[in-house]
Short mmCIF file of C-alpha atoms in Angstrom, two decimals:
data_model
loop_
_atom_site.label_atom_id
_atom_site.label_comp_id
_atom_site.label_asym_id
_atom_site.label_seq_id
_atom_site.Cartn_x
_atom_site.Cartn_y
_atom_site.Cartn_z
CA UNK E 1 39.06 11.61 -45.37
CA UNK E 2 39.22 13.60 -42.12
CA UNK E 3 42.26 15.66 -41.23
CA UNK E 4 44.85 13.26 -39.76
CA UNK E 5 44.93 14.65 -36.22
CA UNK E 6 43.50 12.62 -33.38
CA UNK E 7 43.64 12.60 -29.58
CA UNK E 8 43.33 9.16 -28.01
CA UNK E 9 42.28 8.77 -24.37
CA UNK E 10 43.56 5.72 -22.49
CA UNK E 11 41.01 4.79 -19.82
CA UNK E 12 43.16 1.92 -18.60
CA UNK E 13 45.97 4.40 -17.89
CA UNK E 14 43.56 6.60 -15.94
CA UNK E 15 42.57 3.61 -13.81
CA UNK E 16 46.23 2.69 -13.31
CA UNK E 17 47.22 6.22 -12.26
CA UNK E 18 44.34 6.37 -9.80
CA UNK E 19 45.65 3.24 -8.14
CA UNK E 20 49.12 4.82 -7.96
CA UNK E 21 47.54 7.81 -6.21
CA UNK E 22 45.71 5.56 -3.80
CA UNK E 23 48.93 3.70 -3.02
CA UNK E 24 50.61 6.99 -2.09
CA UNK E 25 47.65 8.33 -0.11
CA UNK E 26 48.53 6.45 3.10
CA UNK E 27 44.95 5.25 3.57
CA UNK E 28 43.29 8.58 2.76
CA UNK E 29 40.24 8.79 0.52
CA UNK E 30 40.86 10.14 -2.97
CA UNK E 31 39.17 13.06 -4.67
CA UNK E 32 39.97 12.65 -8.39
CA UNK E 33 40.24 16.18 -9.77
CA UNK E 34 38.29 16.55 -13.02
CA UNK E 35 38.19 20.33 -13.47
CA UNK E 36 38.65 21.91 -16.92
CA UNK E 37 36.64 19.12 -18.54
CA UNK E 38 38.89 16.57 -16.82
CA UNK E 39 42.06 18.25 -18.09
CA UNK E 40 40.76 18.02 -21.64
CA UNK E 41 39.85 14.32 -21.38
CA UNK E 42 36.07 14.77 -21.08
CA UNK E 43 33.85 14.41 -18.02
CA UNK E 44 32.13 11.23 -19.14
CA UNK E 45 35.46 9.50 -19.82
CA UNK E 46 36.88 10.70 -16.52
CA UNK E 47 33.86 9.39 -14.67
CA UNK E 48 34.60 5.92 -16.07
CA UNK E 49 38.37 6.18 -15.83
CA UNK E 50 38.16 7.26 -12.19
CA UNK E 51 35.18 5.11 -11.23
CA UNK E 52 37.21 3.77 -8.33
CA UNK E 53 37.76 7.20 -6.76
CA UNK E 54 36.00 8.09 -3.53
CA UNK E 55 34.81 11.35 -5.05
CA UNK E 56 35.31 13.76 -7.94
CA UNK E 57 36.47 17.37 -7.50
CA UNK E 58 36.12 20.31 -9.88
CA UNK E 59 35.29 24.01 -9.91
CA UNK E 60 32.36 24.29 -12.32
CA UNK E 61 28.89 24.01 -10.75
CA UNK E 62 27.23 23.15 -14.06
CA UNK E 63 29.76 20.40 -14.73
CA UNK E 64 29.11 19.01 -11.24
CA UNK E 65 25.42 18.80 -12.08
CA UNK E 66 26.35 17.11 -15.34
CA UNK E 67 28.27 14.45 -13.42
CA UNK E 68 25.14 13.69 -11.42
CA UNK E 69 23.11 13.49 -14.62
CA UNK E 70 25.67 11.08 -16.04
CA UNK E 71 25.12 8.83 -13.05
CA UNK E 72 27.90 9.65 -10.58
CA UNK E 73 26.48 8.89 -7.12
CA UNK E 74 29.56 9.32 -4.91
CA UNK E 75 30.65 12.69 -3.43
CA UNK E 76 31.43 15.70 -5.61
CA UNK E 77 33.50 18.62 -4.30
CA UNK E 78 33.42 22.16 -5.68
CA UNK E 79 37.01 23.27 -5.09
CA UNK E 80 36.20 26.99 -5.26
CA UNK E 81 32.86 26.59 -3.57
CA UNK E 82 29.84 28.55 -4.72
CA UNK E 83 29.96 31.82 -6.63
CA UNK E 84 26.45 33.14 -6.00
CA UNK E 85 23.53 32.54 -3.65
CA UNK E 86 21.70 30.83 -6.50
CA UNK E 87 24.29 28.04 -6.43
CA UNK E 88 23.32 26.96 -2.91
CA UNK E 89 19.95 25.34 -3.72
CA UNK E 90 21.69 23.52 -6.58
CA UNK E 91 24.32 22.21 -4.18
CA UNK E 92 21.64 20.98 -1.81
CA UNK E 93 19.56 19.42 -4.58
CA UNK E 94 22.47 17.53 -6.12
CA UNK E 95 24.35 16.75 -2.94
CA UNK E 96 27.45 18.79 -3.78
CA UNK E 97 30.21 19.50 -1.28
CA UNK E 98 31.64 23.01 -1.45
CA UNK E 99 34.73 24.86 -0.35
CA UNK E 100 34.12 27.84 1.94
CA UNK E 101 37.02 30.29 1.73
CA UNK E 102 35.77 33.82 2.44
CA UNK E 103 33.50 35.91 4.65
CA UNK E 104 31.17 36.66 1.75
CA UNK E 105 30.37 32.97 1.34
CA UNK E 106 29.65 32.60 5.06
CA UNK E 107 27.30 35.61 4.89
CA UNK E 108 25.37 34.00 2.03
CA UNK E 109 25.19 30.69 3.88
CA UNK E 110 23.90 32.42 7.00
CA UNK E 111 20.74 33.64 5.23
CA UNK E 112 20.23 30.60 3.02
CA UNK E 113 17.19 28.36 3.45
CA UNK E 114 18.15 24.96 2.16
CA UNK E 115 16.05 21.77 2.01
CA UNK E 116 19.04 19.57 2.79
CA UNK E 117 22.27 20.05 4.71
CA UNK E 118 25.43 20.47 2.66
CA UNK E 119 28.92 19.33 3.58
CA UNK E 120 31.70 21.88 3.26
CA UNK E 121 35.48 22.09 3.12
CA UNK E 122 36.69 25.03 5.19
CA UNK E 123 39.75 26.35 3.38
CA UNK E 124 42.72 27.69 5.31
CA UNK E 125 45.20 30.08 3.69
CA UNK E 126 48.56 28.82 4.96
CA UNK E 127 50.69 31.10 2.80
CA UNK E 128 49.75 30.57 -0.82
CA UNK E 129 47.56 33.68 -0.50
CA UNK E 130 45.04 32.66 -3.09
CA UNK E 131 41.89 31.50 -1.28
CA UNK E 132 41.11 30.76 2.34
CA UNK E 133 40.97 32.07 5.91
CA UNK E 134 44.21 32.80 7.72
CA UNK E 135 45.12 30.49 10.63
CA UNK E 136 44.10 33.27 13.02
CA UNK E 137 40.66 33.61 11.42
CA UNK E 138 39.78 30.00 10.71
CA UNK E 139 38.39 29.20 14.17
CA UNK E 140 35.90 32.05 13.92
CA UNK E 141 34.86 30.90 10.46
CA UNK E 142 34.39 27.37 11.77
CA UNK E 143 32.26 28.55 14.70
CA UNK E 144 29.91 30.48 12.41
CA UNK E 145 29.54 27.51 10.05
CA UNK E 146 28.99 25.01 12.87
CA UNK E 147 26.15 27.12 14.23
CA UNK E 148 24.21 26.81 10.95
CA UNK E 149 21.67 23.95 10.90
CA UNK E 150 22.06 23.41 7.15
CA UNK E 151 25.82 22.74 7.36
CA UNK E 152 26.77 19.08 7.67
CA UNK E 153 30.30 17.74 7.87
CA UNK E 154 33.10 20.32 7.95
CA UNK E 155 36.47 19.24 6.54
CA UNK E 156 39.57 21.40 6.98
CA UNK E 157 41.49 22.00 3.75
CA UNK E 158 44.60 23.83 2.57
CA UNK E 159 46.60 23.95 -0.65
CA UNK E 160 50.38 23.68 -1.01
CA UNK E 161 52.27 26.21 -3.10
CA UNK E 162 55.60 24.39 -3.42
CA UNK E 163 55.04 20.71 -2.70
CA UNK E 164 56.67 19.88 -6.04
CA UNK E 165 59.94 21.67 -5.21
CA UNK E 166 62.72 19.87 -3.34
CA UNK E 167 64.14 23.03 -1.76
CA UNK E 168 61.97 26.07 -2.45
CA UNK E 169 63.51 29.40 -1.51
CA UNK E 170 60.18 30.63 -0.14
CA UNK E 171 57.29 29.03 1.71
CA UNK E 172 58.38 25.39 2.12
CA UNK E 173 55.67 22.83 2.71
CA UNK E 174 56.85 22.39 6.28
CA UNK E 175 56.11 26.04 7.00
CA UNK E 176 52.63 25.72 5.55
CA UNK E 177 52.00 22.64 7.69
CA UNK E 178 53.07 24.49 10.85
CA UNK E 179 50.56 27.20 10.04
CA UNK E 180 47.90 24.61 9.25
CA UNK E 181 48.45 22.80 12.55
CA UNK E 182 48.24 26.08 14.47
CA UNK E 183 44.96 26.96 12.78
CA UNK E 184 43.57 23.46 13.29
CA UNK E 185 44.48 23.53 16.99
CA UNK E 186 42.71 26.86 17.47
CA UNK E 187 39.40 25.30 16.44
CA UNK E 188 39.46 23.09 19.49
CA UNK E 189 37.87 19.99 17.96
CA UNK E 190 39.44 17.49 15.55
CA UNK E 191 38.21 17.80 11.96
CA UNK E 192 38.70 15.66 8.88
CA UNK E 193 41.57 16.96 6.74
CA UNK E 194 42.10 17.36 3.00
CA UNK E 195 45.73 18.19 2.29
CA UNK E 196 47.67 16.72 -0.60
CA UNK E 197 47.65 17.59 -4.29
CA UNK E 198 49.59 15.42 -6.77
CA UNK E 199 52.94 16.68 -5.54
CA UNK E 200 51.96 16.03 -1.95
CA UNK E 201 50.91 12.48 -2.79
CA UNK E 202 54.03 11.71 -4.83
CA UNK E 203 56.70 13.42 -2.76
CA UNK E 204 55.50 13.76 0.83
CA UNK E 205 54.09 11.50 3.51
CA UNK E 206 51.37 13.38 5.34
CA UNK E 207 48.50 12.02 7.36
CA UNK E 208 45.22 13.18 5.86
CA UNK E 209 41.65 12.00 5.49
CA UNK E 210 41.37 13.07 1.85
CA UNK E 211 43.86 13.79 -0.95
CA UNK E 212 43.17 15.73 -4.14
CA UNK E 213 45.42 14.43 -6.96
CA UNK E 214 45.11 16.07 -10.35
CA UNK E 215 47.92 16.00 -12.90
CA UNK E 216 49.31 12.64 -11.77
CA UNK E 217 46.00 11.01 -12.66
CA UNK E 218 46.58 12.09 -16.26
CA UNK E 219 50.15 10.81 -16.47
CA UNK E 220 52.01 14.07 -15.89
CA UNK E 221 54.22 15.35 -13.09
CA UNK E 222 53.39 18.46 -11.06
CA UNK E 223 56.19 20.71 -12.32
CA UNK E 224 58.09 18.96 -15.10
CA UNK E 225 61.14 20.87 -13.89
CA UNK E 226 64.63 19.90 -15.12
CA UNK E 227 66.10 17.25 -12.87
CA UNK E 228 62.70 16.29 -11.50
CA UNK E 229 61.46 12.73 -11.34
CA UNK E 230 59.73 11.66 -14.54
CA UNK E 231 56.16 10.43 -14.69
CA UNK E 232 57.47 7.06 -15.83
CA UNK E 233 59.74 6.83 -12.78
CA UNK E 234 56.69 7.44 -10.58
CA UNK E 235 54.95 4.57 -12.35
CA UNK E 236 52.45 6.82 -14.13
CA UNK E 237 51.10 6.18 -17.63
CA UNK E 238 50.07 8.76 -20.27
CA UNK E 239 46.31 9.13 -20.55
CA UNK E 240 46.18 11.30 -23.70
CA UNK E 241 48.11 10.68 -26.92
CA UNK E 242 48.00 13.33 -29.65
CA UNK E 243 48.88 11.90 -33.05
CA UNK E 244 48.95 13.23 -36.60
CA UNK E 245 50.69 12.54 -39.92
CA UNK E 246 53.17 14.08 -42.28
CA UNK E 247 51.13 15.86 -44.98
CA UNK E 248 53.97 17.35 -47.01
CA UNK E 249 57.74 17.23 -47.47
CA UNK E 250 60.17 19.87 -48.70
CA UNK E 251 63.85 19.33 -49.58
CA UNK E 252 65.68 22.59 -48.97
CA UNK E 253 69.27 23.72 -49.33
CA UNK E 254 71.61 25.40 -46.89
CA UNK E 255 70.65 29.01 -46.27
CA UNK E 256 66.96 28.55 -47.04
CA UNK E 257 64.42 29.43 -44.35
CA UNK E 258 61.30 27.78 -42.96
CA UNK E 259 57.96 29.12 -41.72
CA UNK E 260 56.50 32.48 -40.71
CA UNK E 261 59.09 35.06 -39.78
CA UNK E 262 61.78 32.98 -41.53
CA UNK E 263 63.36 32.45 -38.14
CA UNK E 264 64.80 29.03 -38.95
CA UNK E 265 67.65 28.93 -41.46
CA UNK E 266 68.96 25.59 -42.67
CA UNK E 267 72.65 25.05 -41.93
CA UNK E 268 72.83 22.37 -44.62
CA UNK E 269 70.63 20.43 -46.99
CA UNK E 270 67.66 19.15 -44.98
CA UNK E 271 64.31 17.43 -45.43
CA UNK E 272 61.36 19.28 -43.86
CA UNK E 273 58.19 17.47 -42.86
CA UNK E 274 54.89 19.30 -42.49
CA UNK E 275 52.60 17.98 -39.75
CA UNK E 276 48.84 18.53 -39.59
CA UNK E 277 48.76 20.20 -36.18
CA UNK E 278 49.04 23.83 -35.10
CA UNK E 279 48.20 26.31 -32.41
CA UNK E 280 44.50 26.24 -33.37
CA UNK E 281 44.59 22.60 -32.25
CA UNK E 282 46.13 23.45 -28.90
CA UNK E 283 49.80 22.94 -29.73
CA UNK E 284 51.81 25.80 -28.18
CA UNK E 285 52.70 28.47 -30.73
CA UNK E 286 55.72 29.46 -28.65
CA UNK E 287 57.27 25.98 -28.81
CA UNK E 288 60.90 26.55 -29.89
CA UNK E 289 63.15 24.82 -32.38
CA UNK E 290 64.05 21.36 -31.16
CA UNK E 291 60.82 20.65 -29.25
CA UNK E 292 60.67 16.84 -29.44
CA UNK E 293 58.36 15.06 -31.86
CA UNK E 294 58.18 11.40 -32.91
CA UNK E 295 57.97 10.53 -36.61
CA UNK E 296 57.60 6.83 -37.42
CA UNK E 297 58.82 6.19 -33.88
CA UNK E 298 62.03 8.19 -34.40
CA UNK E 299 62.68 11.24 -32.24
CA UNK E 300 63.22 14.46 -34.11
CA UNK E 301 62.53 18.13 -33.45
CA UNK E 302 60.42 21.10 -34.38
CA UNK E 303 61.80 23.69 -36.81
CA UNK E 304 60.37 27.08 -37.71
CA UNK E 305 57.40 28.76 -36.09
CA UNK E 306 54.24 26.80 -35.30
CA UNK E 307 51.41 27.89 -37.62
CA UNK E 308 47.67 27.86 -37.01
CA UNK E 309 47.15 24.48 -38.67
CA UNK E 310 50.64 23.10 -39.27
CA UNK E 311 54.06 22.69 -37.77
CA UNK E 312 57.34 21.63 -39.34
CA UNK E 313 59.85 19.01 -38.24
CA UNK E 314 63.33 17.99 -39.38
CA UNK E 315 63.15 14.66 -41.25
CA UNK E 316 66.81 14.59 -42.28
CA UNK E 317 67.60 11.76 -39.87
CA UNK E 318 64.29 9.90 -40.09
CA UNK E 319 64.89 7.13 -42.64
CA UNK E 320 61.94 6.37 -44.86
CA UNK E 321 59.80 9.28 -43.70
CA UNK E 322 57.15 10.11 -46.26
CA UNK E 323 53.75 11.71 -46.64
CA UNK E 324 51.50 9.70 -44.37
CA UNK E 325 54.19 8.87 -41.82
CA UNK E 326 52.85 8.67 -38.28
CA UNK E 327 53.60 11.56 -35.91
CA UNK E 328 53.22 11.60 -32.12
CA UNK E 329 53.09 15.07 -30.59
CA UNK E 330 52.73 13.82 -27.00
CA UNK E 331 51.53 10.78 -25.10
CA UNK E 332 52.59 7.17 -25.62
CA UNK E 333 56.25 7.23 -26.65
CA UNK E 334 56.60 11.00 -26.18
CA UNK E 335 56.16 12.16 -22.56
CA UNK E 336 53.99 15.25 -22.36
CA UNK E 337 56.29 16.67 -19.67
CA UNK E 338 59.19 16.72 -22.16
CA UNK E 339 57.15 18.61 -24.73
CA UNK E 340 55.87 21.04 -22.11
CA UNK E 341 59.33 21.63 -20.67
CA UNK E 342 60.76 22.36 -24.12
CA UNK E 343 57.93 24.84 -24.71
CA UNK E 344 58.43 26.54 -21.35
CA UNK E 345 55.10 25.44 -19.91
CA UNK E 346 53.60 22.48 -18.03
CA UNK E 347 51.72 19.40 -19.10
CA UNK E 348 48.48 20.71 -17.55
CA UNK E 349 48.34 23.52 -20.10
CA UNK E 350 48.88 21.25 -23.10
CA UNK E 351 46.10 18.88 -22.05
CA UNK E 352 43.65 21.64 -21.16
CA UNK E 353 44.38 23.55 -24.37
CA UNK E 354 43.32 20.71 -26.67
CA UNK E 355 40.99 22.45 -29.13
CA UNK E 356 37.37 21.40 -29.71
CA UNK E 357 38.10 20.76 -33.38
CA UNK E 358 40.46 17.89 -32.53
CA UNK E 359 38.61 14.56 -32.69
CA UNK E 360 38.88 12.54 -29.47
CA UNK E 361 38.51 8.76 -29.27
CA UNK E 362 39.08 6.11 -26.64
CA UNK E 363 41.82 3.55 -27.02
CA UNK E 364 40.64 0.04 -27.68
CA UNK E 365 41.81 -2.45 -25.10
#
């Protein structure tokens, strides 16, 4: 028998969440973001789950080529653009759109000899200070790109730093939009726009030609912050469920300890369940005592330190729990945002950290 740990991907939930994104996009086209192997879901599954998207967006050139080989014929956007001159012929051959965000990329484009024109997204840095041209420099960047015969459509893009925060202390979305509008006006001609990430789609109403939802497509919320709106309240469904089983039970007395470092001490007589899942499977090692877990559909919590292959839960108040009892680590019945919040991280990280050794299957309809 295989080890009882399994990740199940729900394609119907992916389709549902895409429609939720489209409903919030105010008529904009939708780039479904599938970077990091589609947030751990797999490119081939994402291609089917997001078949209704207007395009797919990611950062890995080789994965973009793989999408073409798998049969994706609609647009593909490289969110970080190209990394080397050798990427440019590949982009032309496979019809890949690319972000242009720095002078070095423009210099490489200027000397490129490409068989086909490529479409680009000109990225503006409106305050996040990660990638992009400042509003003062974007017009010059546009002029140089527009003069190149092998550049097709140019779309203006920016990325929001705090769209998921109701009242950020620094760099509110409104300030970024003012900078964006100033930069756009300096170009002198109207350009298509790509603005909103998941938070922008869910929480703001901006006119745009394209949106770029990511985490919402996978049933998570952008920040998972306390007091924030839950994925369920947004009408989103979990797309990945991580399940395991109880593989051992210990009855221990008050004062006994559990796990590496003996950091958990029982206050009374308790029943400890051992679950076949650990940090080598992608479960966060730093998850603290009380991180929620479902056992036979009953909510309980983590105790002790997460091990490489196992973690322990309190079964004292789970009637009938036994070896073989079903455990849900996150997904259907256990929102991934709750687990991530308890562990001091975000749902993105949990999905992306799913280890290669964990078997992945698709849910049957």
